[in-house]
Coordinates of C-alpha atoms in Angstrom, one line a residue:
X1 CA -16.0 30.9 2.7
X2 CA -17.0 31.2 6.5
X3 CA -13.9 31.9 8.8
X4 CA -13.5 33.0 12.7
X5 CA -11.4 35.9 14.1
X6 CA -9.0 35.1 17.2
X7 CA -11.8 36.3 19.1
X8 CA -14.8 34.3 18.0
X9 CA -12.4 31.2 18.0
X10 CA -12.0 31.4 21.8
X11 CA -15.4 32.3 22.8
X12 CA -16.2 29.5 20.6
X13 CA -13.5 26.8 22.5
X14 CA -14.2 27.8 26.0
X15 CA -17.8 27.6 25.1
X16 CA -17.8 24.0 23.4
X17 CA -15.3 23.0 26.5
X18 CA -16.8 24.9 29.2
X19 CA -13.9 25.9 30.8
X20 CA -11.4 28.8 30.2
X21 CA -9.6 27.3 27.3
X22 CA -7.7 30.3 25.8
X23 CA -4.6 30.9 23.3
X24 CA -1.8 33.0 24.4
X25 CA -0.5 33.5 20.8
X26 CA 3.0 35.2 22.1
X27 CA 6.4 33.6 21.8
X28 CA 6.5 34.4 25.5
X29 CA 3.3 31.6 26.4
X30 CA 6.6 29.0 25.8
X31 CA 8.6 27.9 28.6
X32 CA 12.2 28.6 27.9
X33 CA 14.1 25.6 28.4
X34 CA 17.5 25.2 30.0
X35 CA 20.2 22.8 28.5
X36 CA 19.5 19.8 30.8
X37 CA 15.4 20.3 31.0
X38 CA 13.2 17.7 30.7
X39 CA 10.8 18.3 27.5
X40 CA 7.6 17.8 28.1
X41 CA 5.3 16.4 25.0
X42 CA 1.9 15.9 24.1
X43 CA 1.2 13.2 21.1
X44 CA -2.2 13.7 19.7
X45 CA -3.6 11.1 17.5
X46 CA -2.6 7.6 19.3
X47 CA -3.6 5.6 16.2
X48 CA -0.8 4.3 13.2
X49 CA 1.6 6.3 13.2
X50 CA 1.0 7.6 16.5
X51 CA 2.4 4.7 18.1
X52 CA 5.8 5.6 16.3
X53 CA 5.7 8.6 18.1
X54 CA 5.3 7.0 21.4
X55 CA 8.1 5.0 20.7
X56 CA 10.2 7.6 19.4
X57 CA 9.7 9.5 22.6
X58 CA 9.4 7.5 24.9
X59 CA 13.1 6.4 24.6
X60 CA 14.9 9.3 24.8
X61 CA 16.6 11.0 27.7
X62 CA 15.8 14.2 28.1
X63 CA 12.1 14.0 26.9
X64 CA 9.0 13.3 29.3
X65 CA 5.2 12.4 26.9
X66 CA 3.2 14.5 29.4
X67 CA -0.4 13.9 27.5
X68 CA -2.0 11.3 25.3
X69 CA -4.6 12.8 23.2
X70 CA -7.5 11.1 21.2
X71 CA -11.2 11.5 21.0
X72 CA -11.7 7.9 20.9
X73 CA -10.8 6.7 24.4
X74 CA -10.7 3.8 23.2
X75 CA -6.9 3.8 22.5
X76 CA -5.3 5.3 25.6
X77 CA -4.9 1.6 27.2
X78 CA -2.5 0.5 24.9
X79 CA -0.5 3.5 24.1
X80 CA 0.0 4.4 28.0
X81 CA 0.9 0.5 28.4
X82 CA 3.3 1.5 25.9
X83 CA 4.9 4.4 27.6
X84 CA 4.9 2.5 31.0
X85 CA 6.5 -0.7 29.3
X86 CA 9.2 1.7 28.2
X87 CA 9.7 4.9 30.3
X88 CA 8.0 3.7 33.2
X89 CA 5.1 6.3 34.2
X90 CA 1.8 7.0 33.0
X91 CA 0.8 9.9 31.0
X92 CA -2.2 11.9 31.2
X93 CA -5.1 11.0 29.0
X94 CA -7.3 13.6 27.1
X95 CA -9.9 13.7 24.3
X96 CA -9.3 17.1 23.7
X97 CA -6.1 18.6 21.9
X98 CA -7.4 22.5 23.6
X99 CA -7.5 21.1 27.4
X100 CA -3.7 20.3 26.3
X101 CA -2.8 23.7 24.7
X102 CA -3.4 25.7 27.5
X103 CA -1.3 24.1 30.0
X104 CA 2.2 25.8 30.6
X105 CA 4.5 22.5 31.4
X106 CA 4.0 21.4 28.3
X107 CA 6.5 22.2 25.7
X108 CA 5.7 20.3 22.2
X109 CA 2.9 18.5 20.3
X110 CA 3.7 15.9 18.4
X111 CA 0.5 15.2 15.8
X112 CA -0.4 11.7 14.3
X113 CA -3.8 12.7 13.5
X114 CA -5.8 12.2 10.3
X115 CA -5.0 14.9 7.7
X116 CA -7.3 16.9 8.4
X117 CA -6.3 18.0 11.4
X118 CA -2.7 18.4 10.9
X119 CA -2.5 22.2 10.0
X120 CA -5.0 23.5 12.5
X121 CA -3.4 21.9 15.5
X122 CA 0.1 22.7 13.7
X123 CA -1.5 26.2 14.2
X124 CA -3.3 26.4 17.5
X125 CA 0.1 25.0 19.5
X126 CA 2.0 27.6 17.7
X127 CA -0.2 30.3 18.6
X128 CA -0.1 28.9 22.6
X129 CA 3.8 28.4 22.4
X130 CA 4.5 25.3 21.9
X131 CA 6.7 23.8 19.5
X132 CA 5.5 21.1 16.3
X133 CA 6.6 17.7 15.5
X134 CA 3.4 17.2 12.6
X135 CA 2.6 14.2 10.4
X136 CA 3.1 14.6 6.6
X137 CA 1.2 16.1 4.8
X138 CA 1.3 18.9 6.9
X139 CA -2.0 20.2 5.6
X140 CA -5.4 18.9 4.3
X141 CA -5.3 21.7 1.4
X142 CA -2.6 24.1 0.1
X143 CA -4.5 26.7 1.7
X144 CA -3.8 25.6 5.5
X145 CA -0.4 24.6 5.0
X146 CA 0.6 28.6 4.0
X147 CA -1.3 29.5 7.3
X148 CA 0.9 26.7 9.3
X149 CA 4.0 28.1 7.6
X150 CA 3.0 31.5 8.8
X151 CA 2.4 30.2 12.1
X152 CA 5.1 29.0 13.0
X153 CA 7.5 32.2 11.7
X154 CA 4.9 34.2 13.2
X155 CA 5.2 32.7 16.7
X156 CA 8.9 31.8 16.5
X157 CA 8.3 28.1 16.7
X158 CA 10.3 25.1 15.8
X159 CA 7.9 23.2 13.2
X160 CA 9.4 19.6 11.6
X161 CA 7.9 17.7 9.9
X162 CA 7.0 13.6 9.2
X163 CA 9.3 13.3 6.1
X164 CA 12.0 11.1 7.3
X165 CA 14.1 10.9 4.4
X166 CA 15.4 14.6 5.6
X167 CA 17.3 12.9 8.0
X168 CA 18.4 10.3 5.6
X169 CA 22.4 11.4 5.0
X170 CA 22.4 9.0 2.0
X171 CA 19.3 11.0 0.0
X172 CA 21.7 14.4 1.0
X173 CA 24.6 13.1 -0.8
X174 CA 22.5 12.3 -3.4
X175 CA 20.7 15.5 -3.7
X176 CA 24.2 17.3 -3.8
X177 CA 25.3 15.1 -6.6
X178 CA 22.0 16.2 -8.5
X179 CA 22.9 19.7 -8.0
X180 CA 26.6 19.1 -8.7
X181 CA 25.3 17.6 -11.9
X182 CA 28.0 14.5 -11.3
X183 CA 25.8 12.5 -13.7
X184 CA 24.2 15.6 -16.2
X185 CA 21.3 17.0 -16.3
X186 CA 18.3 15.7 -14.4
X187 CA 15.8 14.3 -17.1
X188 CA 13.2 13.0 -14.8
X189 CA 12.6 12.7 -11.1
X190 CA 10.4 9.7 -10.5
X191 CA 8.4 9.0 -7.2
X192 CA 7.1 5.5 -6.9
X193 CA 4.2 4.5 -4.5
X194 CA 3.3 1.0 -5.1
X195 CA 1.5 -0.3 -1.9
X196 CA -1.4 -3.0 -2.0
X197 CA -4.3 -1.7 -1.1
X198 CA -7.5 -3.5 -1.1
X199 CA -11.1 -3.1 -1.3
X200 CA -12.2 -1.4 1.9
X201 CA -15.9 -2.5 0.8
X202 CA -18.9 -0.5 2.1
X203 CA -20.1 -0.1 5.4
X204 CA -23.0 1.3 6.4
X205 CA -24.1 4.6 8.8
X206 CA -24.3 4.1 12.0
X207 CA -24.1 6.0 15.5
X208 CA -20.8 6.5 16.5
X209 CA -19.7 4.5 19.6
X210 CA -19.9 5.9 23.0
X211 CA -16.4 6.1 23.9
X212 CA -15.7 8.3 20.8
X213 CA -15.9 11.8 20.7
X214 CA -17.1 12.2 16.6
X215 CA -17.8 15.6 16.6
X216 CA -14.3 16.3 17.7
X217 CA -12.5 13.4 15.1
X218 CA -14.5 15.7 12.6
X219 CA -12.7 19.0 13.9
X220 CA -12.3 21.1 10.7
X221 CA -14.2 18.5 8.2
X222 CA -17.7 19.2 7.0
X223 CA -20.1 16.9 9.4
X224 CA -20.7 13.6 7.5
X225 CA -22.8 10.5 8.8
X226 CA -20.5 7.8 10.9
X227 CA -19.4 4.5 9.4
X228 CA -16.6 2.5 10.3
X229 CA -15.0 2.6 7.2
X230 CA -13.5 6.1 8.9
X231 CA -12.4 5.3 12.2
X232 CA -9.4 4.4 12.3
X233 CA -7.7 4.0 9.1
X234 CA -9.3 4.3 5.8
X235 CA -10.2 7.8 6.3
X236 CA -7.4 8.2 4.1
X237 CA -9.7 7.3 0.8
X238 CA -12.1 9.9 1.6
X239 CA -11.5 13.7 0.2
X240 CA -12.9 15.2 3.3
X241 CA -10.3 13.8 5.6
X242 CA -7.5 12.1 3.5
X243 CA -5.6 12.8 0.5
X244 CA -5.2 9.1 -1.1
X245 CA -2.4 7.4 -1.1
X246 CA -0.4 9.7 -3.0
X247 CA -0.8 12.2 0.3
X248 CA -0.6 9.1 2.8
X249 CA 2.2 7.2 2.0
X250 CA 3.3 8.9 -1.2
X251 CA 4.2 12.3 0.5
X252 CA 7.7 10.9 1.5
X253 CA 8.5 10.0 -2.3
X254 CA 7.3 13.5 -3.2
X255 CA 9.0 15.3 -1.1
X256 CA 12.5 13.7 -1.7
X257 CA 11.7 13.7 -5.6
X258 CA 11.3 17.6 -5.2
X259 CA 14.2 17.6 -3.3
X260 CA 16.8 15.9 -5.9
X261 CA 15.4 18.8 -8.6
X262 CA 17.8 21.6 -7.4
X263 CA 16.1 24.7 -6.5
X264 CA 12.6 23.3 -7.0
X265 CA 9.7 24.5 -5.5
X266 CA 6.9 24.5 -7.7
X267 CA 5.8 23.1 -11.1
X268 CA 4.6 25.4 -13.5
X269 CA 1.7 23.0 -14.4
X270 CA 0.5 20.2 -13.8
X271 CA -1.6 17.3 -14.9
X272 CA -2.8 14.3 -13.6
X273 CA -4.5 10.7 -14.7
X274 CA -6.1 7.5 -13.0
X275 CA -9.1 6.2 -11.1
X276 CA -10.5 3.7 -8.5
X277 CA -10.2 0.7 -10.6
X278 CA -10.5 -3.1 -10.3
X279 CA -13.3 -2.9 -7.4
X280 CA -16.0 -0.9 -6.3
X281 CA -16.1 0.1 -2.5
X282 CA -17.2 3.4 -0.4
X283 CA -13.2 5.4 -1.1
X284 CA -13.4 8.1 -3.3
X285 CA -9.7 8.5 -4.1
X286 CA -7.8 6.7 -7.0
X287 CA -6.1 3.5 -6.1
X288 CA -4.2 4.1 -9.8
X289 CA -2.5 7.5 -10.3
X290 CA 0.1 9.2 -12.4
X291 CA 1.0 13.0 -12.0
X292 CA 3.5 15.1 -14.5
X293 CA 4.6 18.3 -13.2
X294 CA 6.7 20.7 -15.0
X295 CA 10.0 21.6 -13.3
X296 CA 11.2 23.2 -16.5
X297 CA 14.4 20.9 -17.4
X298 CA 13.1 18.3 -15.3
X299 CA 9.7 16.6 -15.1
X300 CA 8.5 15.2 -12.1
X301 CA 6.6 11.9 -12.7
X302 CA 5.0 10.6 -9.7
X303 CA 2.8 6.8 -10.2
X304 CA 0.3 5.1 -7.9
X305 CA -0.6 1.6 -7.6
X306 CA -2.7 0.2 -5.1
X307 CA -3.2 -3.4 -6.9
X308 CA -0.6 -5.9 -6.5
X309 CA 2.1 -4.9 -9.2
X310 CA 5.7 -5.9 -10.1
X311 CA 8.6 -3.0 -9.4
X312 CA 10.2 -1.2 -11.8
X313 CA 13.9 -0.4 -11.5
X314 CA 13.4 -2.6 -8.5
X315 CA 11.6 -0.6 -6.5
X316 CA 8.2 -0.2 -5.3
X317 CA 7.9 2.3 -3.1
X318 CA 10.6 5.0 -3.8
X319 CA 12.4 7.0 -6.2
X320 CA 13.9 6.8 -9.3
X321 CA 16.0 9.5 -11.2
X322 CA 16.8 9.5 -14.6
X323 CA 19.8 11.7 -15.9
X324 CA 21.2 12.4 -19.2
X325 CA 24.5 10.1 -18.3
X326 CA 22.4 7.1 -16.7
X327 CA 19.9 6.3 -14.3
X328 CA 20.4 5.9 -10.2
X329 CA 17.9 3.2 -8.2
X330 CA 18.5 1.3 -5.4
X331 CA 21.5 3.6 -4.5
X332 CA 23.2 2.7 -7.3
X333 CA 24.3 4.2 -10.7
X334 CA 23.5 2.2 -14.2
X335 CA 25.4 4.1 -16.7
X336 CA 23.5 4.4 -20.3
X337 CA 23.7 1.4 -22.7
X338 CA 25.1 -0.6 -19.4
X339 CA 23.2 -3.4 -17.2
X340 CA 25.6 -3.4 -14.0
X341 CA 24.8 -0.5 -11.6
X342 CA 28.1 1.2 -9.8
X343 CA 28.5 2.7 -6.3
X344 CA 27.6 6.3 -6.2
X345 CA 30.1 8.8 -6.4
X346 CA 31.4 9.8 -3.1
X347 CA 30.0 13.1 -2.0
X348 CA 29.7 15.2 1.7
X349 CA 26.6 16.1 2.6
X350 CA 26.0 16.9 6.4
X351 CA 22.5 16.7 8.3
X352 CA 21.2 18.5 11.1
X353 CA 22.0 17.8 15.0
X354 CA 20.2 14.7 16.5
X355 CA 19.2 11.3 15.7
X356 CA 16.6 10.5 12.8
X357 CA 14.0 13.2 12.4
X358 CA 12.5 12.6 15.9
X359 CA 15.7 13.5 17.3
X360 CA 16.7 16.2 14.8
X361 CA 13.5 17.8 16.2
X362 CA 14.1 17.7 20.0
X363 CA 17.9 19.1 19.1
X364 CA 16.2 21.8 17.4
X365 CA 13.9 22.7 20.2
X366 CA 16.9 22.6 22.9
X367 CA 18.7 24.8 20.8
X368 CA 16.2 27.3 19.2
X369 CA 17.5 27.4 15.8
X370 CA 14.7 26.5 12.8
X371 CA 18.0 26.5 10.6
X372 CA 18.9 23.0 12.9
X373 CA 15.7 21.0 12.1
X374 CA 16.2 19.0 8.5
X375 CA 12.3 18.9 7.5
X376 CA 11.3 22.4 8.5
X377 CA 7.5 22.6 7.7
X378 CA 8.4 25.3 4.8
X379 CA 9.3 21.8 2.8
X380 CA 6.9 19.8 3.9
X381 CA 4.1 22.5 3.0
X382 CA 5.5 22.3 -0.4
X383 CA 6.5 18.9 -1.0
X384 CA 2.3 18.2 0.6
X385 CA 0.8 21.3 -1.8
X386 CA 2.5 19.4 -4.7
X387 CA 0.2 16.1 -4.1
X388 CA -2.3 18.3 -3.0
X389 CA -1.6 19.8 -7.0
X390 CA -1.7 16.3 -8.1
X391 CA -5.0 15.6 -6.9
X392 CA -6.7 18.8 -7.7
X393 CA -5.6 18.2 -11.2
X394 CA -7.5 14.9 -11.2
X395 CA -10.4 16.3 -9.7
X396 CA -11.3 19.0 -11.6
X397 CA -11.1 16.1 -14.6
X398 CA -13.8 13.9 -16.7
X399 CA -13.9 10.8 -17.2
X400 CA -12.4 9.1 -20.5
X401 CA -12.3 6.2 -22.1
X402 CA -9.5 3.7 -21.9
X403 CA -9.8 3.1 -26.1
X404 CA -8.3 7.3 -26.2
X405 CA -5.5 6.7 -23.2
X406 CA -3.4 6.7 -26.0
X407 CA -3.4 10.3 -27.3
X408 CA -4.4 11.4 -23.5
X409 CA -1.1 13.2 -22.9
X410 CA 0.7 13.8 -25.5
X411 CA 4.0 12.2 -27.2
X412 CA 6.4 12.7 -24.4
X413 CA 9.2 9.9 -24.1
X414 CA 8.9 9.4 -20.6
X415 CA 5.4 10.2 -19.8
X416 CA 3.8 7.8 -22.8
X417 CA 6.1 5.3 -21.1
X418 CA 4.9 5.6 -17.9
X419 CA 1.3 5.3 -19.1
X420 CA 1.9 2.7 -21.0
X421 CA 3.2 0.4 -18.1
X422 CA 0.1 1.5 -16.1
X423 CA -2.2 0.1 -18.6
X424 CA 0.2 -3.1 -18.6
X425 CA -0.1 -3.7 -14.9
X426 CA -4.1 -3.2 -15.0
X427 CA -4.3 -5.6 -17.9
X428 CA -1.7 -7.9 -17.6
X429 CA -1.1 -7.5 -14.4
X430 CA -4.6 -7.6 -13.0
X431 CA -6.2 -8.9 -15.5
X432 CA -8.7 -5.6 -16.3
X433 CA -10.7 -5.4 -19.7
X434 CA -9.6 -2.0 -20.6
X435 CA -11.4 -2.2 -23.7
X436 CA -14.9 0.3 -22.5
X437 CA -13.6 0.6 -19.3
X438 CA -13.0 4.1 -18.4
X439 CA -10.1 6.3 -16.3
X440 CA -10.5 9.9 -15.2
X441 CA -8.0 12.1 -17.0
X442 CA -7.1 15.2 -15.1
X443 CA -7.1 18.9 -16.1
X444 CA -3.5 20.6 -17.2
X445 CA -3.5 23.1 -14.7
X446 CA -0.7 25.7 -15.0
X447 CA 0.1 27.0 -11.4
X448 CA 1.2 30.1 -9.9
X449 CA 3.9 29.3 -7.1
X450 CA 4.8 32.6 -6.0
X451 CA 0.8 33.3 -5.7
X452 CA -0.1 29.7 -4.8
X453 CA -3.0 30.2 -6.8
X454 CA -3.8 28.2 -10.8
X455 CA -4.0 30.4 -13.6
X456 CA -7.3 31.5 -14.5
X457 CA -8.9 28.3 -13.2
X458 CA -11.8 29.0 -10.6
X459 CA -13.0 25.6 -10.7
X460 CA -9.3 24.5 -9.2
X461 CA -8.3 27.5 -7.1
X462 CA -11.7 26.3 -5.0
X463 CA -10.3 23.5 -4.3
X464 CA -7.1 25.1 -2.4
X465 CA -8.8 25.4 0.6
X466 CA -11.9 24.1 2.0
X467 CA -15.0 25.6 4.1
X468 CA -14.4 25.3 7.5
X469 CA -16.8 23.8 10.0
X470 CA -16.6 26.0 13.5
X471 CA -15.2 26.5 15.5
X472 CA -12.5 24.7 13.4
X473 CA -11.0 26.7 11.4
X474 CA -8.1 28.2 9.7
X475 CA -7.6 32.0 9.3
X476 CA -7.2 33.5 6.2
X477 CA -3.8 34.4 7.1
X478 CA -1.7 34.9 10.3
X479 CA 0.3 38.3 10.2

């Protein structure tokens, strides 16, 4: 797999830019900020959720958006309207995250890019010495998320990231009552990510438009023909950029159904079913999707739907937990053999400084403590590597037939039910023939967490990192 040294990385950049684009890779390339300084931050990727970003900023005292950074121009009109509506100045405007990264007044980068991006800027700012607010998933591959990780230690940066719930006081009391084991044991920790998503069709190749730099939206992704069906949201369907929708949206419910298994990290295996089923367009990733990990007294059960489905529990996008004494959704309790759910028992559980995770992240930067920030990117590396799991697990699967679903994974309780509804809301729900139609059933992969690696699986461990396309790419390893 091709990679660059420091050295070929910015001969490489300040040839492509042609200009003296360099990385200072020392804590001492950061300004150091006094108590009442204005922060200065660039937000790259101005689409989605990028917009949140501007908002978030834009409203706080303290904190100054310096630079708007796309490659499609395209979408600095609206987002500097944005900024001007609110804060009342203009930023700057730049295609390029590297013209950015080399200019000492600016303190932070907050990335909304596609996913494929997210660990290699993550990287680059903290080698220049600036600080990380990054998107979830923090990384395209489990690979790139280690090397982000080690960045950031590496270069003594503050790194959050874009799980929100880590802010959320009521998911910390509830995570303490998990560990306290208020209700028994944790049985199962269920993630739910039911979100309509429709055909995106199939659009065909095409030159990119003028006023996009495509080469650059590429960055560390092989070079693929342009179609519109990329730019600017359904990337997220496509393996070389996205991650489905258990990276997109599902990441949150990932990481805070990791997070109410105390002292998880990783599973020791996992296995993984589903497909792209009830249309036929251009994505690539399944719109259906169940994942069992093994977190040794507790499974982790994660489902995707991406047709139109009823809740379960009452919920459609979040989590579920199932302990021995009863069963909490919706913030409440529902005691075993009972229909009314209680309040929740009362429990303390404190959060870091600042308001919501943008502002737990500023707080952090003013006061130079990692220990302050409440999504530091160790957890989001591992709550992302854990759908990156998932996915590798279908991947490296075949196809089956729906007619065998049955005997596909076993006689486990909670898992056989959780199939069992899927195949409900396809046929029932959606009105499917499952009879000949088939799913792909995933590969039980048993996994390696202090090595990050799969146990004598070649075929999966490719898939933990990617080749990179220069002068793009992530290191083997930052010391």
């Amino acid at each position: 797999m091709p990679r660059t040294s420091r050295r070929t990385f910015i001969t490489g950049s300040m040839a492509a830019l042609g200009a003296g684009f360099a990385i200072g890779g020392t804590r001492a390339s950061g300004r150091i900020l006094g108590a009442n300084e204005t922060i200065n931050v660039a937000i790259a990727g101005l689409n989605g959720r990028g917009g949140a970003h501007v908002d978030e900023f834009s409203r706080m005292e303290g904190v100054r958006i310096s630079h708007l950074v796309d490659p499609d121009v395209r979408t600095f009109d609206k987002r500097v309207k944005q900024v001007r509506d609110r804060a009342g100045y203009a930023p700057e405007t730049v295609q390029d995250i590297r013209r950015v990264l080399d200019q000492p007044d600016v303190d932070a980068v907050s990335i909304a890019t596609p996913n494929h991006w997210h660990a290699l800027m993550t990287i680059w700012a903290c080698q220049a010495g600036k600080d990380v607010y990054v998107e979830k998933p923090c990384s395209h591959n489990i690979h790139e998320g280690r090397v982000a990780v080690q960045a950031a230690r590496r270069y003594d940066r503050i790194v959050q990231h874009g799980t929100q719930g880590r802010s959320s006081r009521s998911w910390a009391e509830l995570a303490e009552l998990a560990r306290a084991g208020t209700y028994g044991k944790l049985l199962v920790s269920r993630a739910l990510c039911y979100k309509n998503r429709p055909s995106i069709g199939f659009k065909p190749t095409e030159e990119p438009p003028s006023e996009i730099d495509f080469s650059l939206w590429l960055g560390p992704a092989k070079e693929v023909p342009f179609h519109t069906n990329l730019v600017h949201y359904n990337w997220h369907w496509f393996w070389n950029f996205g991650n489905g929708d258990i990276g997109n949206q599902g990441v949150h419910q990932m990481d805070i159904a990791r997070w109410m298994i105390p002292g998880a990290t990783y599973p020791t295996s996992v296995v993984s079913l589903g497909g792209r089923l009830g249309y036929e367009d251009q994505g690539e990733t399944p719109n259906t999707q169940i994942a069992v990990m093994d977190f040794g007294d507790t499974q982790l059960i994660f489902e995707v739907r991406g047709l139109p489905t009823k809740p379960y529990r009452g919920e459609m996008v979040g989590n579920i937990l199932h302990f021995e004494e009863g069963v909490v959704a919706g913030g409440k309790f529902f005691p075993k053999g009972k229909g009314e759910g209680e309040p929740l028992a009362k429990v303390e559980a404190d959060r870091g400084p600042g308001d919501g995770n943008f502002g737990n992240f500023i707080a952090a930067v003013r006061s130079r403590k990692a220990d302050d920030l409440n999504a530091d990117i160790l957890e989001g590396h591992v709550s992302s590597a854990l759908c990156h799991l998932a996915n590798i697990s279908y991947r490296v699967g075949e196809p089956r037939s729906f007619d065998t679903i049955d005997q596909a994974l076993g006689s486990d309780e909670a898992v056989r039910d959780a199939v069992d509804r899927m195949c409900e809301h396809l046929k029932d729900g959606n009105g499917l023939a499952l009879d000949g139609m088939q799913y792909r059933l995933g590969r039980s992969l048993h996994f390696d967490g202090e090595a990050e690696r799969f146990v004598d699986d070649a075929q999966a461990n490719a898939l933990l990192s990617r080749e990179y396309r220069a002068p793009f790419v992530v290191p083997d390893s930052i010391g």
